[in-house]
Every structure is written in C-alpha cells, then in structure tokens.
Short mmCIF file of C-alpha atoms in Angstrom, two decimals:
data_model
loop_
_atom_site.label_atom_id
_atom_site.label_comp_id
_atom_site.label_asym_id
_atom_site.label_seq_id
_atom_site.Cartn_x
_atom_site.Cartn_y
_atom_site.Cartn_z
CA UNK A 14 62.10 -73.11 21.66
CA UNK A 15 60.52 -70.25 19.88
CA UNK A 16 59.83 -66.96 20.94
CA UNK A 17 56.44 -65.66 22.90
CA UNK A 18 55.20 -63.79 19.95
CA UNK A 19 56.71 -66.52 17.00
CA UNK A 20 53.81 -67.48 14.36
CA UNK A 21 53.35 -70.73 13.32
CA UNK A 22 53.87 -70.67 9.12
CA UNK A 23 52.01 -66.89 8.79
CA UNK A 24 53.95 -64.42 7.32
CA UNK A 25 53.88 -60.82 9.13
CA UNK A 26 52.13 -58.65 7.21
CA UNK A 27 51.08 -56.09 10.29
CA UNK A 28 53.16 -52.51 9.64
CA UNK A 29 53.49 -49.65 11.53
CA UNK A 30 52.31 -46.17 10.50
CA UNK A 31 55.74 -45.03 10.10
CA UNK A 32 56.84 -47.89 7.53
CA UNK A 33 53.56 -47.10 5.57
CA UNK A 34 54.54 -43.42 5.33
CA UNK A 35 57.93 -44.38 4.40
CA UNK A 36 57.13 -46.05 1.37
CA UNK A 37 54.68 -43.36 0.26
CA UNK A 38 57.11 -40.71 0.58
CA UNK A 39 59.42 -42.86 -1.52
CA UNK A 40 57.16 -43.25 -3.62
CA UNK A 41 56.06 -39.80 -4.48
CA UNK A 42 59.42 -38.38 -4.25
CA UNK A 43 60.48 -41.18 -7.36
CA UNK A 44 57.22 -40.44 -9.06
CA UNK A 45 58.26 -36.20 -8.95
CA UNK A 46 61.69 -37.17 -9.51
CA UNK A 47 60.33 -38.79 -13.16
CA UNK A 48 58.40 -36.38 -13.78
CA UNK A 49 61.16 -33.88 -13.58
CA UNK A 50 63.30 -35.53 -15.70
CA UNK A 51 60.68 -36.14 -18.42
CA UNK A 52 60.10 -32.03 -18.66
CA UNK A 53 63.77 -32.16 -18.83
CA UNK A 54 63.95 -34.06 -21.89
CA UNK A 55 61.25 -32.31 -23.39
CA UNK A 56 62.41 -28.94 -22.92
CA UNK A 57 66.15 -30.24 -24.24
CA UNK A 58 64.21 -31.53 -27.00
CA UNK A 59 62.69 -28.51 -28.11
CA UNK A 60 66.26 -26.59 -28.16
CA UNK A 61 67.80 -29.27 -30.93
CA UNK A 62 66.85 -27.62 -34.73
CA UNK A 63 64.51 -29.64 -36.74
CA UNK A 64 65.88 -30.98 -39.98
CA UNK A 65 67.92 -33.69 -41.31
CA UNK A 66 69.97 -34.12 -38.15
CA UNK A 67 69.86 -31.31 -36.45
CA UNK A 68 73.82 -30.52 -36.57
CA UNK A 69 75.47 -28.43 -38.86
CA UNK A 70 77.25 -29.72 -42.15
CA UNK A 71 80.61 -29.52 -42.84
CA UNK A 72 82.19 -27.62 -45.81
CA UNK A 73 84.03 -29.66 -47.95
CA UNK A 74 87.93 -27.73 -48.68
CA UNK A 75 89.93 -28.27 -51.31
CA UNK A 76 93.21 -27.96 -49.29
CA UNK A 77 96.19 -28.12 -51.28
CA UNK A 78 94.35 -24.99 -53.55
CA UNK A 79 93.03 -23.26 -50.08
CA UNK A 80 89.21 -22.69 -51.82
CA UNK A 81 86.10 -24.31 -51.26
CA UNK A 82 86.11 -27.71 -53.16
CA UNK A 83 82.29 -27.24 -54.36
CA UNK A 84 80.46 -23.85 -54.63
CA UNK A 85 79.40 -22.55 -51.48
CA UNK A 86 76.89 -19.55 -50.89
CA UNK A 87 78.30 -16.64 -49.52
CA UNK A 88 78.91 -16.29 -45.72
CA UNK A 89 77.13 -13.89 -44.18
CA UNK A 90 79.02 -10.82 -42.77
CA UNK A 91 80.79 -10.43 -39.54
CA UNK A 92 78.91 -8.08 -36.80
CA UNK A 93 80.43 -4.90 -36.81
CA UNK A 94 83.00 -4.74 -33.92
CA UNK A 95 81.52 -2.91 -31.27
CA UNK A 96 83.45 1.17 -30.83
CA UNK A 97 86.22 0.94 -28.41
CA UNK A 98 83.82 2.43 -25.74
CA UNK A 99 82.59 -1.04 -25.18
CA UNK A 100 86.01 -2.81 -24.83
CA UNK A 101 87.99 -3.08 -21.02
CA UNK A 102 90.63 -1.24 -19.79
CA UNK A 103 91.69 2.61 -19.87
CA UNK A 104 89.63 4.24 -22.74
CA UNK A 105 92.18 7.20 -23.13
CA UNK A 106 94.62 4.39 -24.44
CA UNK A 107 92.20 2.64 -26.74
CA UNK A 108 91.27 6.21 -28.37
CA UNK A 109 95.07 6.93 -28.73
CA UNK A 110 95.05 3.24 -31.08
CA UNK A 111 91.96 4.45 -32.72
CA UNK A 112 93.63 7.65 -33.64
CA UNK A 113 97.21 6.47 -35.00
CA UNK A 114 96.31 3.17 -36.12
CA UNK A 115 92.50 2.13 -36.33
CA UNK A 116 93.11 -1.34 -38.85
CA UNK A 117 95.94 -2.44 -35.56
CA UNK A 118 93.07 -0.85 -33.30
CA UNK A 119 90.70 -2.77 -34.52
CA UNK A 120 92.70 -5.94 -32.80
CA UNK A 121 92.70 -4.42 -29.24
CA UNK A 122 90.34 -6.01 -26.71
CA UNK A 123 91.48 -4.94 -24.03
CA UNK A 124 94.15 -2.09 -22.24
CA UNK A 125 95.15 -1.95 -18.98
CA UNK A 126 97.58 -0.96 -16.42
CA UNK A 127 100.05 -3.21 -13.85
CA UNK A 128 101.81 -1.05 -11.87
CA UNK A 129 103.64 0.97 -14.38
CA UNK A 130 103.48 -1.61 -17.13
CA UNK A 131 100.90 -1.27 -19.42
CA UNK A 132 99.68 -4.85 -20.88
CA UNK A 133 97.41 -4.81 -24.54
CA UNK A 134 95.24 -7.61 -24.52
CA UNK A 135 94.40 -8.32 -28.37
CA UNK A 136 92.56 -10.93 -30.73
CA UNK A 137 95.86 -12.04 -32.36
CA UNK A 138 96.94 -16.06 -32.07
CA UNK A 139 99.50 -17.15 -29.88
CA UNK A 140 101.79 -17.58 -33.38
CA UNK A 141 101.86 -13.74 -34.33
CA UNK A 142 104.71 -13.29 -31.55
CA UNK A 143 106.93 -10.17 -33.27
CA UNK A 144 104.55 -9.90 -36.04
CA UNK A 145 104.04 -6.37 -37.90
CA UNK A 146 101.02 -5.83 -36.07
CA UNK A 147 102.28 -6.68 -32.77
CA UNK A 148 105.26 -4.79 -32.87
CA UNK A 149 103.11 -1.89 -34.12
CA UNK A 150 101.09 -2.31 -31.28
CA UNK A 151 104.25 -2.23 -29.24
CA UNK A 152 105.44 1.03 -30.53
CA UNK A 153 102.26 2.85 -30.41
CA UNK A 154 101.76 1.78 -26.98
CA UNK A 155 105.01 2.88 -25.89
CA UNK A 156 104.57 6.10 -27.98
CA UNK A 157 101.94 7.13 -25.90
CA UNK A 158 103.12 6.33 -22.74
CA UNK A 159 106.83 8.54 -23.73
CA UNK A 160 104.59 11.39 -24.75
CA UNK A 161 103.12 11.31 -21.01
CA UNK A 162 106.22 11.49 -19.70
CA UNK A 163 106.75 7.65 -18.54
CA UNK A 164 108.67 5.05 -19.31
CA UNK A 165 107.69 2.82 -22.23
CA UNK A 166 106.91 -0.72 -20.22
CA UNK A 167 104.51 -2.23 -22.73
CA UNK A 168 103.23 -6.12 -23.05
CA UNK A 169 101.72 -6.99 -25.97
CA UNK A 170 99.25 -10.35 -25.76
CA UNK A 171 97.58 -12.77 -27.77
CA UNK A 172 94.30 -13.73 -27.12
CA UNK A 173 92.55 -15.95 -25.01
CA UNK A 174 92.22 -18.89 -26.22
CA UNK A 175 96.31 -19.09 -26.55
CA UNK A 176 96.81 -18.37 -22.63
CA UNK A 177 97.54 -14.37 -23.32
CA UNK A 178 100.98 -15.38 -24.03
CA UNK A 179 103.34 -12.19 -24.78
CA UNK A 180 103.72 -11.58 -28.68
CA UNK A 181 106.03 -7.87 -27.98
CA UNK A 182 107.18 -6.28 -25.03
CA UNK A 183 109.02 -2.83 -24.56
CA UNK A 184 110.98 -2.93 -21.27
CA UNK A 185 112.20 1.02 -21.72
CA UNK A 186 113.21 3.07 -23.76
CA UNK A 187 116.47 1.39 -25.57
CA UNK A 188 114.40 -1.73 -26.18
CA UNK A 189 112.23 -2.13 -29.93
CA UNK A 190 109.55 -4.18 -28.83
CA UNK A 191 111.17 -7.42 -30.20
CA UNK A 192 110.84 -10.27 -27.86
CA UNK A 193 113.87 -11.67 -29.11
CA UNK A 194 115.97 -7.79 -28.56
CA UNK A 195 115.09 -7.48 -24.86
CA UNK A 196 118.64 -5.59 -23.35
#
C-alpha cells in the first residue's frame, strides 16, 4: 500500500521557490568566492620579483678562511642609525650615552625605568653577557644615575631576538656590573 500522493515510476522533479533560491544563492556565493580567490592569486603574483626564480641567491663562503669564496660586489651600506631622538625610553639617559660614549651609544635601543631600576635595552646578542661593551654600558648607566643622587640599579639587555636576556647588572653601589660579581 502506497501513499495518496505516491507516483507510479516518475521521478519528482516539482521544487519549491525556496529550494530554487537555495541553490542560486549557493551558487553565486561559490562563483564570488572564485572569483575572490583568483584576484588573490593575481595580486600575490604580482608581489614575487621577476627573474630567474624570483628568490635571492646565496653567497658562497669560504669558511675555514672567513672571506667570500668567489668575488662578490660590494654590499651596499647600512642606513644611518636614526639620532637617539627616535629611539624609546627616557631621552635624558640616551643623551648622557651619546655624550660619554657614542660608539657603546650607538648599541642602545632602548632606556627605561622599573621602579628604581633602570633597564638598557641594546642590539647586542644574547652571547656578549659581561662583554666590554656591556659592562661599559653598565658603568655609564650607573654613572649617571650616582651623579643624580640614586642608587646605581642598572640591567643591561641583549636584544630581541635573544629574549632580552641580562648581559650586566649593577645592583648598588659595591657591585661592578659583572653578572658573575653580584654581592
């Protein structure tokens, strides 16, 4: 026993206007969504260099001599580093650098105070810990802070990419910024 409205053999093929819309919507919305990502590729096409395949070469190194292993044209020069105006932190410390020690200076990024501590952020790695120029960092740091009358709690740290680890640190004023000499 079949059902009142049951067709013999005939497929349905009757749909409802919401179905039809349905499909049409999906239909457009796929469509758009192609055409989307086409401009995509297009645009990300245009940013790749032209040229023998588009990445850049590698030099080849000589490494047990530490020179290039073929001659290689001169690199061009750095950008000047950009007057300590336009680094972070307090600017009357960063002139104080500038003025006793511009070449350690010139490794500052950034100056700023923690409570009483004062923390130098610099461009050294994460391997210069009691270096020259870290300890001389150290000691300028805490020089200005003694000739303003505080106590000389300086942290010296290596850049970013190394996780700012601490290369010198002054804890007061019987300590020589040594990591190793903290009393």
């Amino acid at each position: 026993m079949r059902g009142r409205h049951a067709r013999d053999g005939l497929p349905d093929t009757t749909r409802t206007p919401a179905e039809s819309r349905r499909s049409h919507l999906a239909l457009a919305g796929g469509a758009g969504l192609a055409v989307t990502m086409a401009a995509a590729l297009i645009a990300f096409a245009a940013l790749i260099p032209s040229g023998s395949g588009g990445a850049p070469k590698a030099a080849a190194v000589n490494v047990l001599g530490g020179r290039p292993a073929a001659p290689v044209a001169p690199a061009a020069a750095a950008p000047p580093r950009p007057a300590h105006a336009m680094r972070g932190g307090d600017q009357a410390v960063l002139a104080y650098f500038e003025d006793r020690d511009p070449l350690s200076a010139a490794h500052v990024t950034e100056a700023v105070w923690t409570g009483p501590m004062l923390r130098v952020y610099t461009d050294l790695p994460a391997g210069d810990a009691d270096s020259k120029t870290a300890v001389g960092l150290c000691e300028t740091a805490a020089a200005y802070l003694t000739a303003r009358d505080r106590i000389p709690e300086v942290f010296v740290h290596a850049d970013r990419d190394a996780g700012y680890p601490v290369l010198a640190n002054k804890m007061d004023a019987r300590d020589d910024c040594r990591l190793a000499r903290v009393p």
